[in-house]
mmCIF file of C-alpha atoms in Angstrom:
data_model
loop_
_atom_site.group_PDB
_atom_site.id
_atom_site.type_symbol
_atom_site.label_atom_id
_atom_site.label_comp_id
_atom_site.label_asym_id
_atom_site.label_seq_id
_atom_site.Cartn_x
_atom_site.Cartn_y
_atom_site.Cartn_z
ATOM 1 C CA MET A 50 133.431 83.416 151.337
ATOM 2 C CA ARG A 51 133.490 87.632 150.678
ATOM 3 C CA ASN A 52 134.794 85.834 146.700
ATOM 4 C CA LYS A 53 131.841 83.795 146.773
ATOM 5 C CA ILE A 54 129.300 86.756 146.980
ATOM 6 C CA VAL A 55 131.582 88.810 144.621
ATOM 7 C CA LEU A 56 130.796 85.806 141.664
ATOM 8 C CA ILE A 57 126.880 86.097 143.078
ATOM 9 C CA ILE A 58 127.237 89.770 142.245
ATOM 10 C CA ILE A 59 128.672 89.751 139.073
ATOM 11 C CA ALA A 60 126.593 86.844 137.446
ATOM 12 C CA ILE A 61 122.982 88.424 138.413
ATOM 13 C CA PHE A 62 125.139 91.383 137.331
ATOM 14 C CA SER A 63 125.638 89.652 134.133
ATOM 15 C CA LEU A 64 122.137 88.293 133.533
ATOM 16 C CA ASN A 65 120.275 91.341 134.359
ATOM 17 C CA ASN A 66 122.352 93.269 131.849
ATOM 18 C CA VAL A 67 121.820 90.026 128.713
ATOM 19 C CA THR A 68 117.751 90.813 129.759
ATOM 20 C CA PHE A 69 118.276 94.053 129.380
ATOM 21 C CA ALA A 70 119.930 93.995 126.140
ATOM 22 C CA ASP A 71 118.202 91.916 124.839
ATOM 23 C CA THR A 72 114.329 93.601 125.953
ATOM 24 C CA ALA A 73 116.306 96.709 124.480
ATOM 25 C CA THR A 74 116.775 94.570 121.238
ATOM 26 C CA GLU A 75 112.955 93.004 121.092
ATOM 27 C CA ASN A 76 111.501 96.696 121.777
ATOM 28 C CA LYS A 77 113.712 98.740 118.950
ATOM 29 C CA TRP A 78 112.688 95.874 116.116
ATOM 30 C CA ILE A 79 109.508 96.660 116.853
ATOM 31 C CA LYS A 80 109.622 100.567 117.145
ATOM 32 C CA ALA A 81 110.697 99.902 113.804
ATOM 33 C CA HIS A 82 109.118 96.820 112.222
ATOM 34 C CA HIS A 83 105.581 96.776 114.123
ATOM 35 C CA GLY A 84 101.881 97.860 112.903
ATOM 36 C CA ILE A 85 98.691 98.442 114.498
ATOM 37 C CA ILE A 86 95.685 97.569 111.820
ATOM 38 C CA PHE A 87 92.180 99.700 112.736
ATOM 39 C CA TYR A 88 89.383 100.450 110.132
ATOM 40 C CA GLN A 89 85.710 101.488 110.282
ATOM 41 C CA ASP A 90 83.815 98.977 108.620
ATOM 42 C CA TYR A 91 80.269 100.438 109.161
ATOM 43 C CA ARG A 92 79.633 104.375 110.814
ATOM 44 C CA ASN A 93 77.694 102.689 113.566
ATOM 45 C CA ASP A 94 80.941 100.521 114.773
ATOM 46 C CA ARG A 95 82.119 101.004 119.060
ATOM 47 C CA TYR A 96 84.905 103.140 117.367
ATOM 48 C CA ASP A 97 85.532 105.301 114.501
ATOM 49 C CA LEU A 98 88.515 106.329 112.372
ATOM 50 C CA ASN A 99 88.905 109.404 114.446
ATOM 51 C CA GLU A 100 88.986 107.171 117.899
ATOM 52 C CA LEU A 101 91.303 104.324 116.545
ATOM 53 C CA THR A 102 93.939 107.006 115.229
ATOM 54 C CA ARG A 103 93.783 109.002 119.070
ATOM 55 C CA MET A 104 93.852 105.294 120.516
ATOM 56 C CA ALA A 105 96.971 104.500 118.357
ATOM 57 C CA GLU A 106 98.580 107.966 118.706
ATOM 58 C CA GLU A 107 98.333 107.206 122.309
ATOM 59 C CA LEU A 108 99.472 103.509 122.081
ATOM 60 C CA GLY A 109 102.831 104.525 120.567
ATOM 61 C CA THR A 110 103.113 103.332 117.198
ATOM 62 C CA ASN A 111 104.584 105.004 114.306
ATOM 63 C CA ALA A 112 102.912 102.317 111.176
ATOM 64 C CA VAL A 113 99.320 101.745 110.679
ATOM 65 C CA LYS A 114 97.156 99.685 108.559
ATOM 66 C CA THR A 115 94.273 100.432 106.918
ATOM 67 C CA TRP A 116 91.045 100.241 104.266
ATOM 68 C CA ILE A 117 90.340 102.713 102.056
ATOM 69 C CA LYS A 118 87.102 101.627 99.541
ATOM 70 C CA GLY A 119 85.325 101.874 97.173
ATOM 71 C CA HIS A 120 82.175 101.378 96.098
ATOM 72 C CA THR A 121 81.837 103.991 92.898
ATOM 73 C CA GLN A 122 84.779 104.876 90.687
ATOM 74 C CA GLY A 123 86.796 108.666 92.211
ATOM 75 C CA GLU A 124 85.702 107.759 95.794
ATOM 76 C CA ILE A 125 89.296 106.150 96.603
ATOM 77 C CA PRO A 126 91.037 109.367 95.767
ATOM 78 C CA GLU A 127 88.152 111.839 97.377
ATOM 79 C CA LYS A 128 88.035 109.756 100.851
ATOM 80 C CA ALA A 129 92.038 110.602 100.795
ATOM 81 C CA GLU A 130 91.562 113.555 101.061
ATOM 82 C CA ASN A 131 88.718 113.074 104.328
ATOM 83 C CA ASP A 132 89.555 114.480 106.766
ATOM 84 C CA GLU A 133 89.625 111.327 109.058
ATOM 85 C CA TYR A 134 92.317 109.530 106.497
ATOM 86 C CA GLU A 135 94.068 113.380 106.694
ATOM 87 C CA ALA A 136 94.027 112.842 110.724
ATOM 88 C CA ILE A 137 95.206 109.215 109.883
ATOM 89 C CA PHE A 138 97.953 110.033 107.247
ATOM 90 C CA GLU A 139 99.499 113.104 109.465
ATOM 91 C CA SER A 140 99.783 110.614 112.756
ATOM 92 C CA PHE A 141 101.642 108.611 111.780
ATOM 93 C CA GLU A 142 105.362 107.673 109.096
ATOM 94 C CA VAL A 143 104.342 104.294 108.024
ATOM 95 C CA ILE A 144 100.944 103.984 106.439
ATOM 96 C CA CYS A 145 99.670 100.674 104.644
ATOM 97 C CA LEU A 146 96.476 100.803 102.755
ATOM 98 C CA ASN A 147 94.917 98.362 101.016
ATOM 99 C CA VAL A 148 92.895 99.846 98.394
ATOM 100 C CA CYS A 149 90.082 98.310 97.347
ATOM 101 C CA PRO A 150 87.951 99.127 94.664
ATOM 102 C CA ASP A 151 84.810 96.881 94.788
ATOM 103 C CA TYR A 152 82.814 99.209 92.495
ATOM 104 C CA ILE A 153 84.288 96.238 89.756
ATOM 105 C CA LEU A 154 82.596 93.422 92.159
ATOM 106 C CA GLY A 155 79.031 94.639 90.118
ATOM 107 C CA ARG A 156 80.325 95.157 86.954
ATOM 108 C CA TRP A 157 82.191 91.732 86.396
ATOM 109 C CA ASP A 158 78.696 90.257 87.979
ATOM 110 C CA ALA A 159 76.973 92.512 85.920
ATOM 111 C CA ARG A 160 78.797 92.293 82.488
ATOM 112 C CA LYS A 161 80.783 88.933 82.683
ATOM 113 C CA LYS A 162 84.042 90.859 81.393
ATOM 114 C CA TYR A 163 86.714 93.617 82.520
ATOM 115 C CA ASP A 164 86.368 96.126 80.002
ATOM 116 C CA GLU A 165 88.011 99.277 78.749
ATOM 117 C CA GLU A 166 86.247 101.995 80.648
ATOM 118 C CA THR A 167 86.858 99.342 83.922
ATOM 119 C CA ARG A 168 90.823 99.372 83.100
ATOM 120 C CA GLU A 169 90.657 102.912 82.789
ATOM 121 C CA ASP A 170 88.709 103.350 85.742
ATOM 122 C CA ILE A 171 91.010 101.434 88.118
ATOM 123 C CA GLU A 172 94.363 103.238 86.740
ATOM 124 C CA ALA A 173 92.671 107.087 87.164
ATOM 125 C CA ASP A 174 91.930 105.298 91.050
ATOM 126 C CA PHE A 175 95.136 104.720 91.291
ATOM 127 C CA TYR A 176 96.984 107.055 90.160
ATOM 128 C CA GLN A 177 94.768 109.907 91.519
ATOM 129 C CA LEU A 178 95.364 108.368 94.672
ATOM 130 C CA THR A 179 98.730 108.471 94.771
ATOM 131 C CA GLU A 180 99.493 111.849 93.418
ATOM 132 C CA SER A 181 97.668 112.864 95.558
ATOM 133 C CA LEU A 182 99.323 111.585 98.309
ATOM 134 C CA ILE A 183 102.654 113.098 97.178
ATOM 135 C CA ASP A 184 101.571 116.355 96.730
ATOM 136 C CA ASP A 185 99.930 116.456 100.179
ATOM 137 C CA TYR A 186 102.483 114.286 102.006
ATOM 138 C CA ASP A 187 105.827 114.657 99.967
ATOM 139 C CA GLY A 188 108.432 116.699 102.535
ATOM 140 C CA TYR A 189 106.831 114.889 105.466
ATOM 141 C CA GLY A 190 109.424 111.692 105.661
ATOM 142 C CA LYS A 191 106.232 109.324 105.030
ATOM 143 C CA THR A 192 106.051 105.812 103.677
ATOM 144 C CA PHE A 193 103.319 104.436 101.710
ATOM 145 C CA ILE A 194 102.126 100.761 101.542
ATOM 146 C CA ILE A 195 99.492 100.631 98.369
ATOM 147 C CA ASN A 196 98.444 97.031 98.923
ATOM 148 C CA TYR A 197 96.242 96.493 95.908
ATOM 149 C CA PHE A 198 93.861 94.402 97.638
ATOM 150 C CA PHE A 199 92.632 90.665 96.937
ATOM 151 C CA GLU A 200 90.366 89.934 99.529
ATOM 152 C CA MET A 201 87.421 91.407 97.316
ATOM 153 C CA ASN A 202 85.318 88.981 98.620
ATOM 154 C CA VAL A 203 86.722 87.104 98.089
ATOM 155 C CA TYR A 204 89.300 86.803 96.315
ATOM 156 C CA MET A 205 88.448 86.785 92.806
ATOM 157 C CA GLY A 206 89.892 84.473 89.558
ATOM 158 C CA THR A 207 89.886 81.551 92.324
ATOM 159 C CA PRO A 208 87.257 78.640 91.911
ATOM 160 C CA SER A 209 85.176 79.547 95.719
ATOM 161 C CA SER A 210 85.339 82.940 94.724
ATOM 162 C CA GLY A 211 81.823 82.945 92.543
ATOM 163 C CA ARG A 212 84.262 84.478 90.111
ATOM 164 C CA PRO A 213 87.201 82.184 88.690
ATOM 165 C CA ASN A 214 87.647 84.276 85.176
ATOM 166 C CA PHE A 215 88.389 87.257 86.282
ATOM 167 C CA PRO A 216 91.234 88.851 85.667
ATOM 168 C CA VAL A 217 93.577 89.615 88.233
ATOM 169 C CA ILE A 218 96.868 90.033 86.751
ATOM 170 C CA GLU A 219 95.375 92.387 84.180
ATOM 171 C CA PHE A 220 93.287 94.362 87.481
ATOM 172 C CA ILE A 221 97.127 94.768 89.112
ATOM 173 C CA ALA A 222 98.510 95.205 85.843
ATOM 174 C CA ASP A 223 95.731 98.410 85.671
ATOM 175 C CA ALA A 224 95.531 99.817 88.985
ATOM 176 C CA GLN A 225 100.049 99.063 89.060
ATOM 177 C CA SER A 226 99.834 101.667 85.957
ATOM 178 C CA GLY A 227 98.533 103.786 88.243
ATOM 179 C CA VAL A 228 100.519 103.948 91.309
ATOM 180 C CA LYS A 229 104.285 103.687 88.705
ATOM 181 C CA LYS A 230 102.668 106.708 86.363
ATOM 182 C CA ALA A 231 101.948 109.151 89.094
ATOM 183 C CA LEU A 232 105.429 108.159 90.714
ATOM 184 C CA ARG A 233 107.388 109.230 86.753
ATOM 185 C CA GLU A 234 105.317 111.964 86.332
ATOM 186 C CA ILE A 235 105.614 113.904 89.852
ATOM 187 C CA LYS A 236 109.308 114.726 91.824
ATOM 188 C CA THR A 237 109.513 113.472 94.870
ATOM 189 C CA LYS A 238 112.153 114.728 98.068
ATOM 190 C CA ASP A 239 111.615 112.112 101.366
ATOM 191 C CA ILE A 240 108.564 110.283 100.164
ATOM 192 C CA LYS A 241 108.396 106.824 100.121
ATOM 193 C CA ILE A 242 106.005 104.765 97.715
ATOM 194 C CA PHE A 243 105.964 100.936 97.676
ATOM 195 C CA ASP A 244 102.778 99.090 96.254
ATOM 196 C CA CYS A 245 102.044 95.567 96.933
ATOM 197 C CA ILE A 246 99.625 92.512 97.036
ATOM 198 C CA GLU A 247 98.057 90.669 99.629
ATOM 199 C CA SER A 248 97.122 86.925 99.907
ATOM 200 C CA ASN A 249 95.503 85.905 103.236
ATOM 201 C CA CYS A 250 95.564 81.913 103.198
ATOM 202 C CA ASP A 251 94.086 81.473 106.828
ATOM 203 C CA HIS A 252 91.464 81.574 104.360
ATOM 204 C CA ASP A 253 92.751 78.614 102.362
ATOM 205 C CA TYR A 254 94.021 80.507 99.174
ATOM 206 C CA PHE A 255 97.700 79.401 98.975
ATOM 207 C CA ASP A 256 97.079 78.823 95.732
ATOM 208 C CA PHE A 257 96.646 82.791 95.315
ATOM 209 C CA VAL A 258 100.364 82.446 96.361
ATOM 210 C CA LYS A 259 101.338 79.934 94.214
ATOM 211 C CA ASN A 260 99.706 81.508 90.612
ATOM 212 C CA ILE A 261 99.766 84.957 91.018
ATOM 213 C CA PHE A 262 102.868 85.992 93.427
ATOM 214 C CA PRO A 263 105.189 84.552 90.753
ATOM 215 C CA LYS A 264 103.210 87.101 87.693
ATOM 216 C CA VAL A 265 103.277 90.062 89.656
ATOM 217 C CA ASN A 266 106.641 92.109 90.753
ATOM 218 C CA VAL A 267 105.422 94.462 93.079
ATOM 219 C CA ASP A 268 108.015 95.719 96.221
ATOM 220 C CA LEU A 269 106.385 94.138 98.871
ATOM 221 C CA TYR A 270 104.284 90.724 99.087
ATOM 222 C CA SER A 271 102.200 90.583 102.290
ATOM 223 C CA ILE A 272 101.011 87.565 103.860
ATOM 224 C CA SER A 273 98.406 86.821 107.006
ATOM 225 C CA TYR A 274 99.217 84.082 108.964
ATOM 226 C CA TYR A 275 97.169 83.258 111.903
ATOM 227 C CA GLY A 276 98.899 79.809 112.687
ATOM 228 C CA TYR A 277 101.855 78.669 115.173
ATOM 229 C CA LYS A 278 104.640 78.037 113.045
ATOM 230 C CA SER A 279 104.898 81.331 111.211
ATOM 231 C CA LEU A 280 108.572 80.525 110.688
ATOM 232 C CA ASN A 281 108.194 77.985 109.273
ATOM 233 C CA MET A 282 104.892 78.904 106.668
ATOM 234 C CA LEU A 283 106.714 82.708 105.384
ATOM 235 C CA LYS A 284 110.014 80.846 104.909
ATOM 236 C CA HIS A 285 107.575 78.138 102.446
ATOM 237 C CA TRP A 286 106.206 81.333 101.097
ATOM 238 C CA ALA A 287 108.741 83.015 100.438
ATOM 239 C CA LYS A 288 109.632 80.993 97.799
ATOM 240 C CA TYR A 289 107.041 82.288 95.138
ATOM 241 C CA ALA A 290 107.791 85.953 95.574
ATOM 242 C CA PRO A 291 110.316 87.171 93.592
ATOM 243 C CA ASP A 292 113.247 88.887 94.966
ATOM 244 C CA ASN A 293 114.060 92.448 94.033
ATOM 245 C CA LYS A 294 116.586 95.115 94.429
ATOM 246 C CA LEU A 295 114.624 97.218 97.854
ATOM 247 C CA PHE A 296 113.922 93.816 99.935
ATOM 248 C CA GLY A 297 115.888 90.753 98.285
ATOM 249 C CA ASP A 298 114.562 88.061 100.454
ATOM 250 C CA LYS A 299 112.958 90.072 103.110
ATOM 251 C CA ASN A 300 110.096 91.166 100.583
ATOM 252 C CA ILE A 301 107.496 88.871 102.495
ATOM 253 C CA ILE A 302 105.828 90.884 105.187
ATOM 254 C CA VAL A 303 103.341 89.617 107.234
ATOM 255 C CA GLY A 304 99.815 91.374 106.595
ATOM 256 C CA GLU A 305 98.237 90.081 109.337
ATOM 257 C CA TYR A 306 98.384 88.071 112.254
ATOM 258 C CA GLY A 307 96.150 87.670 115.383
ATOM 259 C CA ILE A 308 94.239 85.757 117.945
ATOM 260 C CA LYS A 309 90.993 86.019 118.990
ATOM 261 C CA MET A 310 89.254 85.091 122.395
ATOM 262 C CA GLU A 311 87.678 82.742 121.445
ATOM 263 C CA ASP A 312 90.091 80.596 120.201
ATOM 264 C CA PRO A 313 90.390 77.649 122.171
ATOM 265 C CA ARG A 314 94.245 78.373 121.907
ATOM 266 C CA VAL A 315 93.548 80.993 124.603
ATOM 267 C CA ASN A 316 89.662 80.985 125.469
ATOM 268 C CA GLY A 317 88.949 84.156 127.086
ATOM 269 C CA ASP A 318 92.856 84.402 128.700
ATOM 270 C CA GLU A 319 94.682 87.607 127.865
ATOM 271 C CA ASN A 320 98.200 86.369 129.046
ATOM 272 C CA ALA A 321 97.504 83.903 126.571
ATOM 273 C CA GLN A 322 97.246 86.403 123.388
ATOM 274 C CA SER A 323 99.858 88.307 124.829
ATOM 275 C CA ALA A 324 102.338 85.390 124.894
ATOM 276 C CA TYR A 325 100.838 83.637 121.364
ATOM 277 C CA LEU A 326 101.540 87.437 119.864
ATOM 278 C CA LYS A 327 105.216 87.804 121.327
ATOM 279 C CA SER A 328 105.458 84.357 119.445
ATOM 280 C CA ILE A 329 104.113 85.607 116.417
ATOM 281 C CA ARG A 330 106.945 89.109 116.499
ATOM 282 C CA LYS A 331 109.614 86.627 117.495
ATOM 283 C CA GLN A 332 109.027 85.073 114.569
ATOM 284 C CA ALA A 333 108.740 87.749 112.400
ATOM 285 C CA LYS A 334 111.754 88.778 113.657
ATOM 286 C CA GLU A 335 114.035 85.906 113.319
ATOM 287 C CA LEU A 336 112.971 85.906 109.142
ATOM 288 C CA LYS A 337 113.555 89.442 109.436
ATOM 289 C CA VAL A 338 110.404 91.100 107.621
ATOM 290 C CA PRO A 339 110.068 94.366 107.218
ATOM 291 C CA TYR A 340 106.646 94.872 107.901
ATOM 292 C CA ILE A 341 104.537 93.319 110.676
ATOM 293 C CA PHE A 342 100.717 94.364 111.156
ATOM 294 C CA LEU A 343 98.862 93.451 114.672
ATOM 295 C CA PHE A 344 94.486 92.145 113.144
ATOM 296 C CA TRP A 345 93.375 94.709 115.026
ATOM 297 C CA LEU A 346 93.864 97.489 116.727
ATOM 298 C CA ALA A 347 90.272 97.440 119.223
ATOM 299 C CA ASP A 348 86.884 95.408 118.771
ATOM 300 C CA GLN A 349 84.090 96.151 116.723
ATOM 301 C CA GLU A 350 80.445 95.635 116.912
ATOM 302 C CA SER A 351 80.978 95.232 113.312
ATOM 303 C CA LYS A 352 83.114 92.411 113.248
ATOM 304 C CA ILE A 353 82.086 90.847 116.645
ATOM 305 C CA LYS A 354 80.315 87.982 114.990
ATOM 306 C CA SER A 355 81.450 87.013 112.344
ATOM 307 C CA GLU A 356 85.188 86.831 113.452
ATOM 308 C CA GLY A 357 85.269 87.629 116.903
ATOM 309 C CA HIS A 358 87.376 89.660 120.174
ATOM 310 C CA PHE A 359 90.986 89.938 117.919
ATOM 311 C CA GLY A 360 91.220 93.646 119.550
ATOM 312 C CA ILE A 361 93.419 94.487 122.138
ATOM 313 C CA VAL A 362 91.003 97.055 122.956
ATOM 314 C CA ASN A 363 87.699 95.628 123.729
ATOM 315 C CA LEU A 364 84.916 97.025 123.202
ATOM 316 C CA GLU A 365 84.007 98.747 127.017
ATOM 317 C CA GLY A 366 88.187 100.969 125.989
ATOM 318 C CA GLU A 367 89.463 98.647 129.153
ATOM 319 C CA ARG A 368 92.981 97.247 127.173
ATOM 320 C CA ARG A 369 94.204 93.962 127.301
ATOM 321 C CA LYS A 370 97.316 92.911 128.369
ATOM 322 C CA ALA A 371 98.518 92.734 124.378
ATOM 323 C CA TRP A 372 98.072 97.001 124.754
ATOM 324 C CA SER A 373 100.709 96.675 127.975
ATOM 325 C CA ASP A 374 103.382 94.979 125.893
ATOM 326 C CA LEU A 375 103.229 96.659 122.984
ATOM 327 C CA TYR A 376 102.980 100.307 124.740
ATOM 328 C CA ASN A 377 105.931 99.375 127.075
ATOM 329 C CA ALA A 378 107.819 98.096 123.446
ATOM 330 C CA TYR A 379 106.763 101.777 121.467
ATOM 331 C CA HIS A 380 107.539 104.110 124.750
ATOM 332 C CA PHE A 381 110.764 102.320 125.828
ATOM 333 C CA ARG A 382 113.753 104.254 126.172
ATOM 334 C CA LYS A 383 117.348 102.639 126.849
ATOM 335 C CA LYS A 384 118.569 104.042 130.836
#
């Protein structure tokens, strides 16, 4: 009888060790690879960028993703010097920037061509942005991912965008020229700046991946997907992203993942939302992606009607179950 009790105690101790080891491994991975998305589209949004920054700091993440938009040439690098963006850059170690020079939409519609002036302006915007990031944050151990974001209302160069003839490859080449020029001309110490191209395949733009990714040589290829079988889909899409020396076959990142509370798979249940998000993180971990970003940190009034309640914080400031999961992971300490 005594031997049986000893064996039971040993079995329980071993089981606890396995569970603890798995939790520690999972949390360590989340700390190193997982980030949170937040942004403010309108000045009357529920949360402004300063509030969102403080919230993300409280959560404990080291990586964030946000948008920086320009409606006129020069606005993007100018915005990067604003207090709101400086607070973001100073607070986190990894910052992914969806850089959106939206002014080229109007130019394309008006001129029906991607002219030399636009080429020069795009290169200048990305050069000045990169230059300012190096000048301000080199020496602070920062990583910036400059994303040539291509949901410019929406995915120019595709038939459904209304701008099927827009020269996507040329735009990316000009933007990349500005980034690479700054990196060549300015000596850096410990800042890392990667470039990236993104596609949201939940918006039916898989053709964008097939047609654009193989023709663009960037550091990272970002895929957003909101289905269950993320691992299979990411493996499939990875075939179209050229390998590179930095990440090899792991240069696919999850640019966005998430689920809204209105989704039938969740139906307003915070536990169901939490379980879904955990399942996607597990799949991303299995694929060994370098970065995965949650869409999004907090509900915003400007997004609710069109996109739903994706946040892990609601409009009343209440933290959902998924917040606690990540908070515990980010603050996990092995005892």
